Amino acid sequence: MRQRRIEIVIRLKGNQQSLMNEVGRTSMHRVLRKPCILLILVVLIIFLGFPCSSLARSSGQVYAVSLNGEITPAMSAYVTRQIELANLSGADGVILKITTLGGLVISALEITDSILESDIPVVVYIENRAESAGALIAVAAETIIMAPGSHMGSAEPVPYSEKAVAAISGEFRKLAEKRGRDPLIAAGMADKNLDVPGFPEGRLVDLTAREAKELGYTDAVLSSVSEVLEFLGWDDVQLVEVEPDFKVRAAQFLTSYEVSSILLTIAIIAMIIEIFMQGFGIPGAISIIAFALYFGGGFIAGNTEWWSLILFVLGIVLFIIEFAVPGFGVFGISGIIAVIIGIIFAAPTPLQGITTLGISLAAAAVLIPILYKLFGGPRLFQRLVLHESETADKGYISKSDNEYVDLIGKTGKAVTPLRPSGTIVIDGERFDVLSDGSYLSPGTVVRVVDVQGSRITVTAEE
């Protein structure tokens, strides 16, 4: 019985093996009959067999990004974009070359966030100086390398306030702790009231290359980018040098304190001259160009919103309407407010906008009298100052107050715009009058309706 069971098992195994062989021969036969399927299988095996090595291979590049000059929204956008591109291209790392006296804290924070979020190492190389906001960016890097003679620090916020100092020094502490550096030294760069051992009391921390090396705030002191590459083990990679393009440079130039103040001063002076000149001339064109450069720089830098420009244009329109309406009322005040708000919020920060506008208004107040003294004449400022003498040979006469009473009911013609004051002619004689509140253009026939002393009131003759 046992022998029969063994025999049955052997037969079953033999039949199973025969069946498998038959299936294998049949399957292989079918595959061989379809070479396209076989080719696809081979390609898939090759592709799926080596995915990791292909995708993990680096580009063999290191980006050298230059941060040279004031840290503005334009510079922030440029630097963060280059770090992003380096990550997308699979670069081995980024060398951020810094030479700056500082700039806007909010722009510096955008760059520090980009450094912290980068999947590849971002190395800061201080070529000359990393002051103020530049020091904040440097502390965010895992590796800091300084050139001989360079320094970093002095990051006290301007304008100074206890709240601003606390916030900035807190950022320095946070970044220093994250990178394993002494947070007290970092905070001392922004807060001079901290007692930092080894530094004078009441002064901001500013580290030379040698001091930074001793205190662990630089990993090496090297003279060139090539030495930096060798130090980091990147001596066999391709260096991709990146410099700010014309757009970034233009935005940097136009949004700086000095240039924006000059542009606003020119625009305001030219606008005032144009307002008090007949027709549209060169001052008006100069004003438009200066305002366009002021707002255009903000748009290029990315810190100006469309609403500020629209508000500014609306203010100008309201201001023009005011000139066509007698008196100084809602249109004029609303226009001035809209223009001021538009100018302020077109700047990188409202504080910079207020400062720039204040400087420009003060400069305009000083320069306008000087320009009048130098160039004042029959064309320039002709409507700011009375140039004609009211003499008898030109039709002007002097009368006592009682003699004007007989003018009531008489008609004349306006020889100047009445808005509401102006000049009319009655029987060949000129009189300074006031309209009844409406704007009257030159040539309008008017009638005298009231006389109060030397005050003559007229209305349009219907």
GROMACS .gro file of N, CA and C in nm, residues 320-410:
model
  273
  320ILE      N    1  -0.654  11.788  -1.119
  320ILE     CA    2  -0.684  11.864  -1.241
  320ILE      C    3  -0.829  11.913  -1.238
  321ILE      N    4  -0.919  11.825  -1.191
  321ILE     CA    5  -1.060  11.865  -1.181
  321ILE      C    6  -1.076  11.985  -1.088
  322GLU      N    7  -0.997  11.986  -0.982
  322GLU     CA    8  -1.005  12.096  -0.887
  322GLU      C    9  -0.975  12.231  -0.952
  323PHE      N   10  -0.886  12.230  -1.050
  323PHE     CA   11  -0.851  12.355  -1.118
  323PHE      C   12  -0.966  12.406  -1.205
  324ALA      N   13  -1.056  12.318  -1.243
  324ALA     CA   14  -1.170  12.359  -1.324
  324ALA      C   15  -1.292  12.393  -1.240
  325VAL      N   16  -1.280  12.371  -1.108
  325VAL     CA   17  -1.391  12.397  -1.018
  325VAL      C   18  -1.351  12.510  -0.924
  326PRO      N   19  -1.434  12.610  -0.903
  326PRO     CA   20  -1.397  12.721  -0.816
  326PRO      C   21  -1.377  12.676  -0.672
  327GLY      N   22  -1.285  12.746  -0.606
  327GLY     CA   23  -1.259  12.715  -0.467
  327GLY      C   24  -1.163  12.599  -0.451
  328PHE      N   25  -1.136  12.563  -0.326
  328PHE     CA   26  -1.046  12.452  -0.295
  328PHE      C   27  -1.122  12.356  -0.206
  329GLY      N   28  -1.174  12.250  -0.266
  329GLY     CA   29  -1.263  12.164  -0.191
  329GLY      C   30  -1.227  12.019  -0.195
  330VAL      N   31  -1.329  11.937  -0.209
  330VAL     CA   32  -1.317  11.793  -0.196
  330VAL      C   33  -1.221  11.735  -0.299
  331PHE      N   34  -1.232  11.778  -0.425
  331PHE     CA   35  -1.148  11.721  -0.531
  331PHE      C   36  -1.000  11.747  -0.503
  332GLY      N   37  -0.968  11.870  -0.466
  332GLY     CA   38  -0.828  11.904  -0.442
  332GLY      C   39  -0.768  11.828  -0.325
  333ILE      N   40  -0.839  11.825  -0.213
  333ILE     CA   41  -0.789  11.755  -0.094
  333ILE      C   42  -0.779  11.605  -0.121
  334SER      N   43  -0.883  11.548  -0.183
  334SER     CA   44  -0.881  11.404  -0.213
  334SER      C   45  -0.767  11.370  -0.309
  335GLY      N   46  -0.744  11.457  -0.407
  335GLY     CA   47  -0.636  11.433  -0.502
  335GLY      C   48  -0.500  11.433  -0.436
  336ILE      N   49  -0.476  11.529  -0.348
  336ILE     CA   50  -0.347  11.536  -0.279
  336ILE      C   51  -0.326  11.413  -0.192
  337ILE      N   52  -0.429  11.372  -0.119
  337ILE     CA   53  -0.419  11.253  -0.033
  337ILE      C   54  -0.390  11.128  -0.117
  338ALA      N   55  -0.460  11.114  -0.230
  338ALA     CA   56  -0.440  10.996  -0.315
  338ALA      C   57  -0.299  10.993  -0.373
  339VAL      N   58  -0.248  11.108  -0.415
  339VAL     CA   59  -0.111  11.115  -0.470
  339VAL      C   60  -0.009  11.076  -0.363
  340ILE      N   61  -0.025  11.129  -0.243
  340ILE     CA   62   0.069  11.099  -0.134
  340ILE      C   63   0.069  10.950  -0.100
  341ILE      N   64  -0.050  10.892  -0.087
  341ILE     CA   65  -0.059  10.749  -0.054
  341ILE      C   66   0.002  10.664  -0.165
  342GLY      N   67  -0.027  10.700  -0.291
  342GLY     CA   68   0.030  10.625  -0.403
  342GLY      C   69   0.181  10.628  -0.405
  343ILE      N   70   0.240  10.744  -0.378
  343ILE     CA   71   0.386  10.757  -0.376
  343ILE      C   72   0.446  10.677  -0.262
  344ILE      N   73   0.386  10.686  -0.144
  344ILE     CA   74   0.441  10.618  -0.027
  344ILE      C   75   0.441  10.466  -0.045
  345PHE      N   76   0.330  10.412  -0.093
  345PHE     CA   77   0.319  10.266  -0.102
  345PHE      C   78   0.379  10.209  -0.230
  346ALA      N   79   0.432  10.295  -0.316
  346ALA     CA   80   0.507  10.246  -0.432
  346ALA      C   81   0.652  10.216  -0.395
  347ALA      N   82   0.695  10.265  -0.278
  347ALA     CA   83   0.832  10.241  -0.231
  347ALA      C   84   0.845  10.099  -0.177
  348PRO      N   85   0.969  10.050  -0.161
  348PRO     CA   86   0.989   9.915  -0.106
  348PRO      C   87   0.922   9.895   0.030
  349THR      N   88   0.923  10.000   0.113
  349THR     CA   89   0.851   9.996   0.241
  349THR      C   90   0.782  10.130   0.262
  350PRO      N   91   0.672  10.133   0.337
  350PRO     CA   92   0.606  10.261   0.365
  350PRO      C   93   0.700  10.362   0.432
  351LEU      N   94   0.788  10.314   0.520
  351LEU     CA   95   0.882  10.404   0.586
  351LEU      C   96   0.974  10.471   0.485
  352GLN      N   97   1.027  10.392   0.391
  352GLN     CA   98   1.112  10.450   0.287
  352GLN      C   99   1.032  10.547   0.202
  353GLY      N  100   0.906  10.516   0.175
  353GLY     CA  101   0.822  10.606   0.096
  353GLY      C  102   0.801  10.739   0.166
  354ILE      N  103   0.773  10.734   0.297
  354ILE     CA  104   0.753  10.858   0.374
  354ILE      C  105   0.881  10.940   0.377
  355THR      N  106   0.994  10.872   0.402
  355THR     CA  107   1.122  10.942   0.406
  355THR      C  108   1.156  11.005   0.272
  356THR      N  109   1.140  10.928   0.166
  356THR     CA  110   1.171  10.978   0.032
  356THR      C  111   1.083  11.097  -0.004
  357LEU      N  112   0.954  11.088   0.024
  357LEU     CA  113   0.862  11.197  -0.007
  357LEU      C  114   0.895  11.321   0.075
  358GLY      N  115   0.929  11.302   0.202
  358GLY     CA  116   0.965  11.416   0.286
  358GLY      C  117   1.089  11.487   0.235
  359ILE      N  118   1.191  11.408   0.198
  359ILE     CA  119   1.314  11.468   0.143
  359ILE      C  120   1.284  11.543   0.014
  360SER      N  121   1.201  11.486  -0.070
  360SER     CA  122   1.170  11.547  -0.200
  360SER      C  123   1.093  11.678  -0.183
  361LEU      N  124   0.996  11.680  -0.092
  361LEU     CA  125   0.919  11.802  -0.069
  361LEU      C  126   1.007  11.912  -0.012
  362ALA      N  127   1.096  11.875   0.081
  362ALA     CA  128   1.187  11.975   0.138
  362ALA      C  129   1.281  12.030   0.031
  363ALA      N  130   1.333  11.940  -0.053
  363ALA     CA  131   1.423  11.983  -0.161
  363ALA      C  132   1.350  12.072  -0.260
  364ALA      N  133   1.226  12.038  -0.292
  364ALA     CA  134   1.147  12.119  -0.386
  364ALA      C  135   1.121  12.258  -0.328
  365ALA      N  136   1.093  12.266  -0.198
  365ALA     CA  137   1.067  12.395  -0.135
  365ALA      C  138   1.190  12.485  -0.140
  366VAL      N  139   1.308  12.426  -0.136
  366VAL     CA  140   1.432  12.504  -0.142
  366VAL      C  141   1.467  12.540  -0.287
  367LEU      N  142   1.447  12.446  -0.378
  367LEU     CA  143   1.492  12.465  -0.516
  367LEU      C  144   1.401  12.554  -0.600
  368ILE      N  145   1.271  12.554  -0.573
  368ILE     CA  146   1.179  12.634  -0.655
  368ILE      C  147   1.212  12.783  -0.649
  369PRO      N  148   1.234  12.844  -0.530
  369PRO     CA  149   1.274  12.985  -0.529
  369PRO      C  150   1.407  13.011  -0.600
  370ILE      N  151   1.500  12.914  -0.588
  370ILE     CA  152   1.628  12.931  -0.656
  370ILE      C  153   1.609  12.929  -0.807
  371LEU      N  154   1.527  12.836  -0.855
  371LEU     CA  155   1.499  12.829  -0.999
  371LEU      C  156   1.430  12.955  -1.048
  372TYR      N  157   1.342  13.011  -0.966
  372TYR     CA  158   1.275  13.134  -1.007
  372TYR      C  159   1.375  13.249  -1.019
  373LYS      N  160   1.467  13.257  -0.922
  373LYS     CA  161   1.567  13.363  -0.928
  373LYS      C  162   1.656  13.350  -1.051
  374LEU      N  163   1.687  13.225  -1.087
  374LEU     CA  164   1.778  13.202  -1.199
  374LEU      C  165   1.707  13.211  -1.334
  375PHE      N  166   1.586  13.156  -1.342
  375PHE     CA  167   1.520  13.144  -1.472
  375PHE      C  168   1.384  13.213  -1.479
  376GLY      N  169   1.339  13.275  -1.369
  376GLY     CA  170   1.208  13.337  -1.371
  376GLY      C  171   1.197  13.444  -1.478
  377GLY      N  172   1.092  13.439  -1.557
  377GLY     CA  173   1.077  13.534  -1.666
  377GLY      C  174   0.936  13.530  -1.718
  378PRO      N  175   0.916  13.580  -1.837
  378PRO     CA  176   0.781  13.586  -1.893
  378PRO      C  177   0.721  13.450  -1.919
  379ARG      N  178   0.803  13.343  -1.927
  379ARG     CA  179   0.748  13.210  -1.957
  379ARG      C  180   0.749  13.122  -1.833
  380LEU      N  181   0.864  13.111  -1.766
  380LEU     CA  182   0.873  13.025  -1.648
  380LEU      C  183   0.817  13.098  -1.527
  381PHE      N  184   0.729  13.035  -1.455
  381PHE     CA  185   0.665  13.089  -1.335
  381PHE      C  186   0.582  13.213  -1.365
  382GLN      N  187   0.541  13.232  -1.489
  382GLN     CA  188   0.471  13.355  -1.521
  382GLN      C  189   0.336  13.366  -1.451
  383ARG      N  190   0.280  13.251  -1.412
  383ARG     CA  191   0.152  13.257  -1.343
  383ARG      C  192   0.166  13.246  -1.192
  384LEU      N  193   0.288  13.233  -1.146
  384LEU     CA  194   0.312  13.235  -1.002
  384LEU      C  195   0.326  13.377  -0.950
  385VAL      N  196   0.378  13.467  -1.033
  385VAL     CA  197   0.408  13.603  -0.991
  385VAL      C  198   0.344  13.700  -1.089
  386LEU      N  199   0.288  13.810  -1.039
  386LEU     CA  200   0.229  13.912  -1.125
  386LEU      C  201   0.340  13.993  -1.189
  387HIS      N  202   0.347  13.990  -1.323
  387HIS     CA  203   0.452  14.061  -1.395
  387HIS      C  204   0.403  14.193  -1.453
  388GLU      N  205   0.271  14.212  -1.469
  388GLU     CA  206   0.219  14.333  -1.531
  388GLU      C  207   0.183  14.436  -1.424
  389SER      N  208   0.208  14.562  -1.455
  389SER     CA  209   0.170  14.671  -1.367
  389SER      C  210   0.031  14.719  -1.404
  390GLU      N  211  -0.051  14.743  -1.304
  390GLU     CA  212  -0.187  14.788  -1.329
  390GLU      C  213  -0.187  14.940  -1.341
  391THR      N  214  -0.142  14.988  -1.455
  391THR     CA  215  -0.130  15.132  -1.478
  391THR      C  216  -0.249  15.184  -1.555
  392ALA      N  217  -0.265  15.317  -1.553
  392ALA     CA  218  -0.380  15.380  -1.618
  392ALA      C  219  -0.377  15.362  -1.769
  393ASP      N  220  -0.256  15.361  -1.828
  393ASP     CA  221  -0.248  15.347  -1.973
  393ASP      C  222  -0.290  15.208  -2.020
  394LYS      N  223  -0.300  15.110  -1.929
  394LYS     CA  224  -0.346  14.975  -1.964
  394LYS      C  225  -0.494  14.956  -1.929
  395GLY      N  226  -0.560  15.066  -1.887
  395GLY     CA  227  -0.704  15.057  -1.862
  395GLY      C  228  -0.742  15.044  -1.717
  396TYR      N  229  -0.642  15.041  -1.625
  396TYR     CA  230  -0.672  15.030  -1.483
  396TYR      C  231  -0.690  15.170  -1.425
  397ILE      N  232  -0.792  15.190  -1.342
  397ILE     CA  233  -0.815  15.319  -1.277
  397ILE      C  234  -0.840  15.295  -1.130
  398SER      N  235  -0.820  15.398  -1.051
  398SER     CA  236  -0.843  15.390  -0.907
  398SER      C  237  -0.969  15.467  -0.873
  399LYS      N  238  -1.055  15.403  -0.798
  399LYS     CA  239  -1.179  15.468  -0.760
  399LYS      C  240  -1.202  15.449  -0.610
  400SER      N  241  -1.279  15.538  -0.554
  400SER     CA  242  -1.317  15.522  -0.414
  400SER      C  243  -1.424  15.415  -0.405
  401ASP      N  244  -1.449  15.367  -0.283
  401ASP     CA  245  -1.543  15.257  -0.265
  401ASP      C  246  -1.684  15.294  -0.313
  402ASN      N  247  -1.727  15.417  -0.290
  402ASN     CA  248  -1.863  15.456  -0.327
  402ASN      C  249  -1.884  15.463  -0.478
  403GLU      N  250  -1.777  15.487  -0.551
  403GLU     CA  251  -1.793  15.504  -0.694
  403GLU      C  252  -1.822  15.372  -0.766
  404TYR      N  253  -1.799  15.255  -0.699
  404TYR     CA  254  -1.825  15.126  -0.763
  404TYR      C  255  -1.974  15.091  -0.763
  405VAL      N  256  -2.053  15.163  -0.681
  405VAL     CA  257  -2.194  15.129  -0.669
  405VAL      C  258  -2.266  15.145  -0.802
  406ASP      N  259  -2.224  15.242  -0.882
  406ASP     CA  260  -2.293  15.265  -1.009
  406ASP      C  261  -2.268  15.157  -1.112
  407LEU      N  262  -2.183  15.059  -1.078
  407LEU     CA  263  -2.158  14.948  -1.172
  407LEU      C  264  -2.268  14.843  -1.166
  408ILE      N  265  -2.347  14.844  -1.060
  408ILE     CA  266  -2.451  14.742  -1.046
  408ILE      C  267  -2.546  14.748  -1.165
  409GLY      N  268  -2.567  14.632  -1.228
  409GLY     CA  269  -2.655  14.621  -1.342
  409GLY      C  270  -2.585  14.634  -1.475
  410LYS      N  271  -2.460  14.685  -1.473
  410LYS     CA  272  -2.388  14.700  -1.599
  410LYS      C  273  -2.332  14.565  -1.644
   0.00000   0.00000   0.00000
